[in-house]
Amino acid sequence: MSIVVDRHVHDAAGGSEHESAARMSRRLSFLDVPAVLDLARFHDIKLPHVKALWRAVVRDGASDLATAGSAAGVPEACTALLEETCAVTTSTVTETSASGADQGFKLVVRLASGKRVETVAIVHTAPSGTQGRITVCVSSQVGCKMGCTFCATGTMGFQGDLSAGEILEQVLHVERVAPSLGIHWRVSNVVFMGMGEPLNNYDALLGALQGLREVWGMAGSRITVSTVGVVGKMRRLALDADRKSVV
């Protein structure tokens, strides 16, 4: 998988609030691909069953694993084991700011920790208006330790890393909010240009890249990782991104 590494600056505002999210904080995001695969191996759940559940969630819009399992024909015992630990999403959308179908929209997403990040959807509509696509700008951290003074996130200081699942939940939230705004295109591209320095959250970044490839079926050429210039990690990413695969 060829990932475009773009040496670019981050500029996304954000904030944090500690709110009651005890139930969600105990749940594993079902979109955290590496963690879910480990869980499936522990319970001896077959990989095709896990992939079928992912498809039901991402492509068919199943809101919970029981519904996904029923739609995908996955044995109830497998689904029940995963449901004990996993939730389709562990984060929630608390605010939506729409600037029009031709321009896109922004989401404020509350994590299970109570902290919040921003996600931006950029909508590309064909001149005919009959087709289009969405690029999602995801956040990878709450705040950032790089300290760029011209960047709103940089002035927050570092407050925490997102998991691979929390990164990918932003993509799922965009796909589920878009129809309510009259936008009926699917996400075709993802850029890591939101809050945080993705290469400083390296393992979660790799897990998210793995999920985009295996769950969304997204080609590497449609994914851009933006960095202020963490050179050693850039070199590692060039090697590691191709190795991250479910199969």
PDB file of C-alpha atoms in Angstrom:
ATOM      1  CA  MET A   1       0.000   0.000   0.000  1.00  0.00           C
ATOM      2  CA  SER A   2       1.455   3.315  -1.036  1.00  0.00           C
ATOM      3  CA  ILE A   3       0.679   6.032   1.523  1.00  0.00           C
ATOM      4  CA  VAL A   4       1.272   9.649   0.627  1.00  0.00           C
ATOM      5  CA  VAL A   5       3.224  11.379   3.417  1.00  0.00           C
ATOM      6  CA  ASP A   6       2.615  15.094   3.202  1.00  0.00           C
ATOM      7  CA  ARG A   7       4.862  17.402   5.224  1.00  0.00           C
ATOM      8  CA  HIS A   8       2.193  19.906   6.142  1.00  0.00           C
ATOM      9  CA  VAL A   9       1.113  22.001   9.128  1.00  0.00           C
ATOM     10  CA  HIS A  10      -1.920  21.260  11.268  1.00  0.00           C
ATOM     11  CA  ASP A  11      -4.547  23.879  12.022  1.00  0.00           C
ATOM     12  CA  ALA A  12      -7.610  22.603  13.802  1.00  0.00           C
ATOM     13  CA  ALA A  13      -9.227  24.055  16.878  1.00  0.00           C
ATOM     14  CA  GLY A  14     -10.381  21.794  19.642  1.00  0.00           C
ATOM     15  CA  GLY A  15     -11.215  21.456  23.296  1.00  0.00           C
ATOM     16  CA  SER A  16     -11.724  18.958  26.042  1.00  0.00           C
ATOM     17  CA  GLU A  17     -14.432  18.318  28.576  1.00  0.00           C
ATOM     18  CA  HIS A  18     -14.604  15.560  31.197  1.00  0.00           C
ATOM     19  CA  GLU A  19     -18.124  14.205  31.112  1.00  0.00           C
ATOM     20  CA  SER A  20     -19.734  11.005  32.324  1.00  0.00           C
ATOM     21  CA  ALA A  21     -18.834   8.251  29.864  1.00  0.00           C
ATOM     22  CA  ALA A  22     -18.103   5.352  32.179  1.00  0.00           C
ATOM     23  CA  ARG A  23     -20.016   2.788  30.174  1.00  0.00           C
ATOM     24  CA  MET A  24     -18.365   3.659  26.880  1.00  0.00           C
ATOM     25  CA  SER A  25     -14.914   3.843  28.436  1.00  0.00           C
ATOM     26  CA  ARG A  26     -15.143   0.149  29.255  1.00  0.00           C
ATOM     27  CA  ARG A  27     -15.889  -0.798  25.671  1.00  0.00           C
ATOM     28  CA  LEU A  28     -13.448  -1.511  22.872  1.00  0.00           C
ATOM     29  CA  SER A  29     -14.163   0.134  19.545  1.00  0.00           C
ATOM     30  CA  PHE A  30     -15.100  -2.520  17.004  1.00  0.00           C
ATOM     31  CA  LEU A  31     -13.209  -0.436  14.448  1.00  0.00           C
ATOM     32  CA  ASP A  32      -9.942  -0.885  16.369  1.00  0.00           C
ATOM     33  CA  VAL A  33      -8.786  -3.510  13.896  1.00  0.00           C
ATOM     34  CA  PRO A  34      -5.604  -4.796  15.616  1.00  0.00           C
ATOM     35  CA  ALA A  35      -7.331  -5.061  19.008  1.00  0.00           C
ATOM     36  CA  VAL A  36     -10.421  -6.762  17.580  1.00  0.00           C
ATOM     37  CA  LEU A  37      -8.268  -9.261  15.696  1.00  0.00           C
ATOM     38  CA  ASP A  38      -6.452 -10.111  18.938  1.00  0.00           C
ATOM     39  CA  LEU A  39      -9.814 -10.552  20.655  1.00  0.00           C
ATOM     40  CA  ALA A  40     -11.102 -12.756  17.844  1.00  0.00           C
ATOM     41  CA  ARG A  41      -8.021 -14.967  18.039  1.00  0.00           C
ATOM     42  CA  PHE A  42      -8.441 -15.268  21.812  1.00  0.00           C
ATOM     43  CA  HIS A  43     -12.051 -16.435  21.370  1.00  0.00           C
ATOM     44  CA  ASP A  44     -11.224 -18.537  18.287  1.00  0.00           C
ATOM     45  CA  ILE A  45     -13.593 -16.517  16.109  1.00  0.00           C
ATOM     46  CA  LYS A  46     -12.918 -17.018  12.426  1.00  0.00           C
ATOM     47  CA  LEU A  47     -11.561 -14.078  10.437  1.00  0.00           C
ATOM     48  CA  PRO A  48     -14.328 -14.278   7.756  1.00  0.00           C
ATOM     49  CA  HIS A  49     -16.920 -13.744  10.508  1.00  0.00           C
ATOM     50  CA  VAL A  50     -15.119 -10.649  11.777  1.00  0.00           C
ATOM     51  CA  LYS A  51     -14.798  -9.253   8.257  1.00  0.00           C
ATOM     52  CA  ALA A  52     -18.498  -9.888   7.615  1.00  0.00           C
ATOM     53  CA  LEU A  53     -19.368  -7.911  10.750  1.00  0.00           C
ATOM     54  CA  TRP A  54     -17.135  -5.039   9.686  1.00  0.00           C
ATOM     55  CA  ARG A  55     -18.843  -4.953   6.275  1.00  0.00           C
ATOM     56  CA  ALA A  56     -22.271  -4.916   7.895  1.00  0.00           C
ATOM     57  CA  VAL A  57     -21.270  -1.983  10.098  1.00  0.00           C
ATOM     58  CA  VAL A  58     -19.419   0.121   7.520  1.00  0.00           C
ATOM     59  CA  ARG A  59     -21.208  -0.670   4.260  1.00  0.00           C
ATOM     60  CA  ASP A  60     -24.685  -1.632   5.443  1.00  0.00           C
ATOM     61  CA  GLY A  61     -25.009   0.780   8.358  1.00  0.00           C
ATOM     62  CA  ALA A  62     -25.637  -1.687  11.192  1.00  0.00           C
ATOM     63  CA  SER A  63     -25.808   0.281  14.427  1.00  0.00           C
ATOM     64  CA  ASP A  64     -24.861  -2.563  16.760  1.00  0.00           C
ATOM     65  CA  LEU A  65     -23.136  -5.920  16.539  1.00  0.00           C
ATOM     66  CA  ALA A  66     -26.293  -7.955  17.059  1.00  0.00           C
ATOM     67  CA  THR A  67     -27.886  -6.314  14.020  1.00  0.00           C
ATOM     68  CA  ALA A  68     -24.651  -6.684  12.068  1.00  0.00           C
ATOM     69  CA  GLY A  69     -24.417 -10.369  12.937  1.00  0.00           C
ATOM     70  CA  SER A  70     -27.982 -11.043  11.899  1.00  0.00           C
ATOM     71  CA  ALA A  71     -27.541  -9.216   8.587  1.00  0.00           C
ATOM     72  CA  ALA A  72     -24.219 -10.909   7.847  1.00  0.00           C
ATOM     73  CA  GLY A  73     -25.253 -14.397   8.873  1.00  0.00           C
ATOM     74  CA  VAL A  74     -22.580 -14.629  11.577  1.00  0.00           C
ATOM     75  CA  PRO A  75     -23.235 -17.238  14.295  1.00  0.00           C
ATOM     76  CA  GLU A  76     -24.867 -15.677  17.336  1.00  0.00           C
ATOM     77  CA  ALA A  77     -22.241 -17.170  19.629  1.00  0.00           C
ATOM     78  CA  CYS A  78     -19.483 -15.262  17.810  1.00  0.00           C
ATOM     79  CA  THR A  79     -21.377 -11.999  17.892  1.00  0.00           C
ATOM     80  CA  ALA A  80     -22.221 -12.424  21.571  1.00  0.00           C
ATOM     81  CA  LEU A  81     -18.562 -12.921  22.488  1.00  0.00           C
ATOM     82  CA  LEU A  82     -17.567  -9.734  20.661  1.00  0.00           C
ATOM     83  CA  GLU A  83     -20.497  -7.776  22.105  1.00  0.00           C
ATOM     84  CA  GLU A  84     -19.256  -8.474  25.624  1.00  0.00           C
ATOM     85  CA  THR A  85     -16.228  -6.291  24.957  1.00  0.00           C
ATOM     86  CA  CYS A  86     -16.894  -4.215  21.820  1.00  0.00           C
ATOM     87  CA  ALA A  87     -19.203  -1.444  20.701  1.00  0.00           C
ATOM     88  CA  VAL A  88     -19.625  -0.249  17.129  1.00  0.00           C
ATOM     89  CA  THR A  89     -18.693   3.232  18.315  1.00  0.00           C
ATOM     90  CA  THR A  90     -17.311   4.421  21.638  1.00  0.00           C
ATOM     91  CA  SER A  91     -17.544   8.107  20.690  1.00  0.00           C
ATOM     92  CA  THR A  92     -20.484  10.372  19.954  1.00  0.00           C
ATOM     93  CA  VAL A  93     -21.104  13.396  17.741  1.00  0.00           C
ATOM     94  CA  THR A  94     -21.989  16.364  19.933  1.00  0.00           C
ATOM     95  CA  GLU A  95     -22.040  19.146  17.345  1.00  0.00           C
ATOM     96  CA  THR A  96     -22.433  19.467  13.581  1.00  0.00           C
ATOM     97  CA  SER A  97     -21.576  22.630  11.656  1.00  0.00           C
ATOM     98  CA  ALA A  98     -22.616  22.518   8.013  1.00  0.00           C
ATOM     99  CA  SER A  99     -21.415  25.015   5.436  1.00  0.00           C
ATOM    100  CA  GLY A 100     -23.470  23.586   2.569  1.00  0.00           C
ATOM    101  CA  ALA A 101     -23.420  20.410   0.516  1.00  0.00           C
ATOM    102  CA  ASP A 102     -20.949  21.934  -1.905  1.00  0.00           C
ATOM    103  CA  GLN A 103     -18.490  22.809   0.840  1.00  0.00           C
ATOM    104  CA  GLY A 104     -18.727  20.221   3.598  1.00  0.00           C
ATOM    105  CA  PHE A 105     -19.286  20.089   7.333  1.00  0.00           C
ATOM    106  CA  LYS A 106     -17.491  19.791  10.668  1.00  0.00           C
ATOM    107  CA  LEU A 107     -18.198  17.448  13.567  1.00  0.00           C
ATOM    108  CA  VAL A 108     -17.247  17.774  17.198  1.00  0.00           C
ATOM    109  CA  VAL A 109     -16.740  14.238  18.489  1.00  0.00           C
ATOM    110  CA  ARG A 110     -16.741  13.385  22.179  1.00  0.00           C
ATOM    111  CA  LEU A 111     -14.482  10.488  23.081  1.00  0.00           C
ATOM    112  CA  ALA A 112     -15.203   7.990  25.850  1.00  0.00           C
ATOM    113  CA  SER A 113     -12.738   9.923  28.014  1.00  0.00           C
ATOM    114  CA  GLY A 114     -14.951  13.003  27.720  1.00  0.00           C
ATOM    115  CA  LYS A 115     -12.361  14.863  25.659  1.00  0.00           C
ATOM    116  CA  ARG A 116     -13.338  16.202  22.260  1.00  0.00           C
ATOM    117  CA  VAL A 117     -11.796  16.366  18.822  1.00  0.00           C
ATOM    118  CA  GLU A 118     -12.864  17.870  15.526  1.00  0.00           C
ATOM    119  CA  THR A 119     -13.467  16.057  12.262  1.00  0.00           C
ATOM    120  CA  VAL A 120     -13.962  17.829   8.944  1.00  0.00           C
ATOM    121  CA  ALA A 121     -15.735  16.470   5.869  1.00  0.00           C
ATOM    122  CA  ILE A 122     -14.810  18.076   2.546  1.00  0.00           C
ATOM    123  CA  VAL A 123     -17.423  17.444  -0.117  1.00  0.00           C
ATOM    124  CA  HIS A 124     -16.501  17.274  -3.789  1.00  0.00           C
ATOM    125  CA  THR A 125     -19.511  17.441  -6.104  1.00  0.00           C
ATOM    126  CA  ALA A 126     -19.298  16.903  -9.852  1.00  0.00           C
ATOM    127  CA  PRO A 127     -20.543  19.792 -12.029  1.00  0.00           C
ATOM    128  CA  SER A 128     -23.539  17.707 -13.059  1.00  0.00           C
ATOM    129  CA  GLY A 129     -24.451  17.202  -9.405  1.00  0.00           C
ATOM    130  CA  THR A 130     -25.109  13.528 -10.053  1.00  0.00           C
ATOM    131  CA  GLN A 131     -22.023  12.171  -8.354  1.00  0.00           C
ATOM    132  CA  GLY A 132     -19.436  13.194  -5.845  1.00  0.00           C
ATOM    133  CA  ARG A 133     -17.149  12.078  -3.058  1.00  0.00           C
ATOM    134  CA  ILE A 134     -16.140  12.993   0.475  1.00  0.00           C
ATOM    135  CA  THR A 135     -12.683  13.523   1.924  1.00  0.00           C
ATOM    136  CA  VAL A 136     -12.501  13.193   5.713  1.00  0.00           C
ATOM    137  CA  CYS A 137      -9.891  15.072   7.728  1.00  0.00           C
ATOM    138  CA  VAL A 138      -9.381  13.063  10.918  1.00  0.00           C
ATOM    139  CA  SER A 139      -7.769  13.918  14.242  1.00  0.00           C
ATOM    140  CA  SER A 140      -5.241  11.542  15.779  1.00  0.00           C
ATOM    141  CA  GLN A 141      -4.593  13.216  19.136  1.00  0.00           C
ATOM    142  CA  VAL A 142      -6.258  15.547  21.603  1.00  0.00           C
ATOM    143  CA  GLY A 143      -3.972  18.537  21.468  1.00  0.00           C
ATOM    144  CA  CYS A 144      -0.393  18.257  20.244  1.00  0.00           C
ATOM    145  CA  LYS A 145       3.045  18.412  21.835  1.00  0.00           C
ATOM    146  CA  MET A 146       4.746  19.945  18.802  1.00  0.00           C
ATOM    147  CA  GLY A 147       3.812  23.427  20.024  1.00  0.00           C
ATOM    148  CA  CYS A 148       3.408  25.248  16.700  1.00  0.00           C
ATOM    149  CA  THR A 149       2.226  28.692  17.800  1.00  0.00           C
ATOM    150  CA  PHE A 150       0.398  29.384  14.531  1.00  0.00           C
ATOM    151  CA  CYS A 151      -1.750  26.270  15.013  1.00  0.00           C
ATOM    152  CA  ALA A 152      -4.783  26.311  17.309  1.00  0.00           C
ATOM    153  CA  THR A 153      -4.199  22.689  18.321  1.00  0.00           C
ATOM    154  CA  GLY A 154      -0.542  23.379  19.085  1.00  0.00           C
ATOM    155  CA  THR A 155      -1.492  25.954  21.702  1.00  0.00           C
ATOM    156  CA  MET A 156      -3.539  23.362  23.620  1.00  0.00           C
ATOM    157  CA  GLY A 157      -0.604  21.235  24.636  1.00  0.00           C
ATOM    158  CA  PHE A 158      -0.733  17.451  24.449  1.00  0.00           C
ATOM    159  CA  GLN A 159      -3.773  15.924  26.188  1.00  0.00           C
ATOM    160  CA  GLY A 160      -3.923  12.370  24.891  1.00  0.00           C
ATOM    161  CA  ASP A 161      -3.735   9.924  22.008  1.00  0.00           C
ATOM    162  CA  LEU A 162      -6.697   8.509  20.132  1.00  0.00           C
ATOM    163  CA  SER A 163      -6.915   4.769  19.573  1.00  0.00           C
ATOM    164  CA  ALA A 164      -7.044   3.358  16.066  1.00  0.00           C
ATOM    165  CA  GLY A 165     -10.752   2.767  16.597  1.00  0.00           C
ATOM    166  CA  GLU A 166     -11.411   6.335  17.697  1.00  0.00           C
ATOM    167  CA  ILE A 167      -9.660   7.597  14.574  1.00  0.00           C
ATOM    168  CA  LEU A 168     -11.777   5.388  12.309  1.00  0.00           C
ATOM    169  CA  GLU A 169     -14.985   6.164  14.163  1.00  0.00           C
ATOM    170  CA  GLN A 170     -14.619   9.700  12.812  1.00  0.00           C
ATOM    171  CA  VAL A 171     -14.911   8.318   9.282  1.00  0.00           C
ATOM    172  CA  LEU A 172     -17.983   6.305  10.247  1.00  0.00           C
ATOM    173  CA  HIS A 173     -19.595   9.336  11.925  1.00  0.00           C
ATOM    174  CA  VAL A 174     -19.116  11.379   8.748  1.00  0.00           C
ATOM    175  CA  GLU A 175     -20.727   8.676   6.613  1.00  0.00           C
ATOM    176  CA  ARG A 176     -23.698   8.480   8.954  1.00  0.00           C
ATOM    177  CA  VAL A 177     -24.219  12.224   9.355  1.00  0.00           C
ATOM    178  CA  ALA A 178     -23.817  13.091   5.661  1.00  0.00           C
ATOM    179  CA  PRO A 179     -27.246  11.822   4.455  1.00  0.00           C
ATOM    180  CA  SER A 180     -29.035  13.990   7.026  1.00  0.00           C
ATOM    181  CA  LEU A 181     -27.379  16.994   5.365  1.00  0.00           C
ATOM    182  CA  GLY A 182     -28.452  15.951   1.893  1.00  0.00           C
ATOM    183  CA  ILE A 183     -25.031  14.520   1.031  1.00  0.00           C
ATOM    184  CA  HIS A 184     -25.284  11.008  -0.340  1.00  0.00           C
ATOM    185  CA  TRP A 185     -21.712  10.308  -1.396  1.00  0.00           C
ATOM    186  CA  ARG A 186     -19.429   7.816   0.332  1.00  0.00           C
ATOM    187  CA  VAL A 187     -16.058   8.652   1.836  1.00  0.00           C
ATOM    188  CA  SER A 188     -13.390   8.129  -0.814  1.00  0.00           C
ATOM    189  CA  ASN A 189     -10.338   9.778   0.773  1.00  0.00           C
ATOM    190  CA  VAL A 190      -8.947  10.265   4.278  1.00  0.00           C
ATOM    191  CA  VAL A 191      -6.345  12.813   5.310  1.00  0.00           C
ATOM    192  CA  PHE A 192      -4.612  12.855   8.703  1.00  0.00           C
ATOM    193  CA  MET A 193      -4.561  16.639   8.953  1.00  0.00           C
ATOM    194  CA  GLY A 194      -6.774  17.238  11.960  1.00  0.00           C
ATOM    195  CA  MET A 195      -5.776  17.666  15.587  1.00  0.00           C
ATOM    196  CA  GLY A 196      -2.463  16.151  16.613  1.00  0.00           C
ATOM    197  CA  GLU A 197       0.730  14.887  15.020  1.00  0.00           C
ATOM    198  CA  PRO A 198      -0.172  11.430  13.671  1.00  0.00           C
ATOM    199  CA  LEU A 199       3.397  10.156  13.666  1.00  0.00           C
ATOM    200  CA  ASN A 200       3.573  10.795  17.419  1.00  0.00           C
ATOM    201  CA  ASN A 201       0.691   8.308  17.795  1.00  0.00           C
ATOM    202  CA  TYR A 202       2.383   5.783  15.575  1.00  0.00           C
ATOM    203  CA  ASP A 203       0.792   2.465  16.575  1.00  0.00           C
ATOM    204  CA  ALA A 204      -2.723   3.897  16.401  1.00  0.00           C
ATOM    205  CA  LEU A 205      -1.889   5.438  13.032  1.00  0.00           C
ATOM    206  CA  LEU A 206      -0.810   2.054  11.680  1.00  0.00           C
ATOM    207  CA  GLY A 207      -3.956   0.455  13.054  1.00  0.00           C
ATOM    208  CA  ALA A 208      -6.110   3.111  11.411  1.00  0.00           C
ATOM    209  CA  LEU A 209      -4.329   2.654   8.085  1.00  0.00           C
ATOM    210  CA  GLN A 210      -4.923  -1.072   8.378  1.00  0.00           C
ATOM    211  CA  GLY A 211      -8.622  -0.454   9.008  1.00  0.00           C
ATOM    212  CA  LEU A 212      -8.996   1.919   6.084  1.00  0.00           C
ATOM    213  CA  ARG A 213      -7.460  -0.683   3.822  1.00  0.00           C
ATOM    214  CA  GLU A 214      -9.177  -3.793   5.121  1.00  0.00           C
ATOM    215  CA  VAL A 215     -12.540  -2.511   6.354  1.00  0.00           C
ATOM    216  CA  TRP A 216     -13.207   0.391   3.990  1.00  0.00           C
ATOM    217  CA  GLY A 217     -11.277  -1.113   1.071  1.00  0.00           C
ATOM    218  CA  MET A 218      -9.475   2.170   0.545  1.00  0.00           C
ATOM    219  CA  ALA A 219      -6.379   2.263  -1.654  1.00  0.00           C
ATOM    220  CA  GLY A 220      -3.234   3.772  -0.200  1.00  0.00           C
ATOM    221  CA  SER A 221      -3.255   6.444  -2.883  1.00  0.00           C
ATOM    222  CA  ARG A 222      -6.439   7.824  -1.283  1.00  0.00           C
ATOM    223  CA  ILE A 223      -4.856   8.269   2.152  1.00  0.00           C
ATOM    224  CA  THR A 224      -2.600  11.166   3.122  1.00  0.00           C
ATOM    225  CA  VAL A 225      -0.642  11.328   6.385  1.00  0.00           C
ATOM    226  CA  SER A 226       0.335  14.903   7.196  1.00  0.00           C
ATOM    227  CA  THR A 227       3.289  15.619   9.479  1.00  0.00           C
ATOM    228  CA  VAL A 228       5.277  18.599  10.662  1.00  0.00           C
ATOM    229  CA  GLY A 229       8.362  16.492  10.013  1.00  0.00           C
ATOM    230  CA  VAL A 230       8.960  13.570  12.393  1.00  0.00           C
ATOM    231  CA  VAL A 231      11.645  12.244  10.076  1.00  0.00           C
ATOM    232  CA  GLY A 232      12.452   8.919  11.741  1.00  0.00           C
ATOM    233  CA  LYS A 233       8.790   7.932  11.842  1.00  0.00           C
ATOM    234  CA  MET A 234       8.326   9.020   8.228  1.00  0.00           C
ATOM    235  CA  ARG A 235      10.965   6.499   7.201  1.00  0.00           C
ATOM    236  CA  ARG A 236       9.387   3.784   9.342  1.00  0.00           C
ATOM    237  CA  LEU A 237       5.957   4.480   7.890  1.00  0.00           C
ATOM    238  CA  ALA A 238       7.263   3.996   4.361  1.00  0.00           C
ATOM    239  CA  LEU A 239       8.160   0.436   5.347  1.00  0.00           C
ATOM    240  CA  ASP A 240       5.450  -0.443   7.844  1.00  0.00           C
ATOM    241  CA  ALA A 241       2.381   0.755   5.934  1.00  0.00           C
ATOM    242  CA  ASP A 242       2.763  -1.962   3.304  1.00  0.00           C
ATOM    243  CA  ARG A 243       3.043  -4.666   5.948  1.00  0.00           C
ATOM    244  CA  LYS A 244      -0.140  -3.863   7.812  1.00  0.00           C
ATOM    245  CA  SER A 245      -2.824  -6.193   6.541  1.00  0.00           C
ATOM    246  CA  VAL A 246      -5.420  -8.435   8.118  1.00  0.00           C
ATOM    247  CA  VAL A 247      -4.599 -11.284   5.769  1.00  0.00           C
TER     248      VAL A 247
END
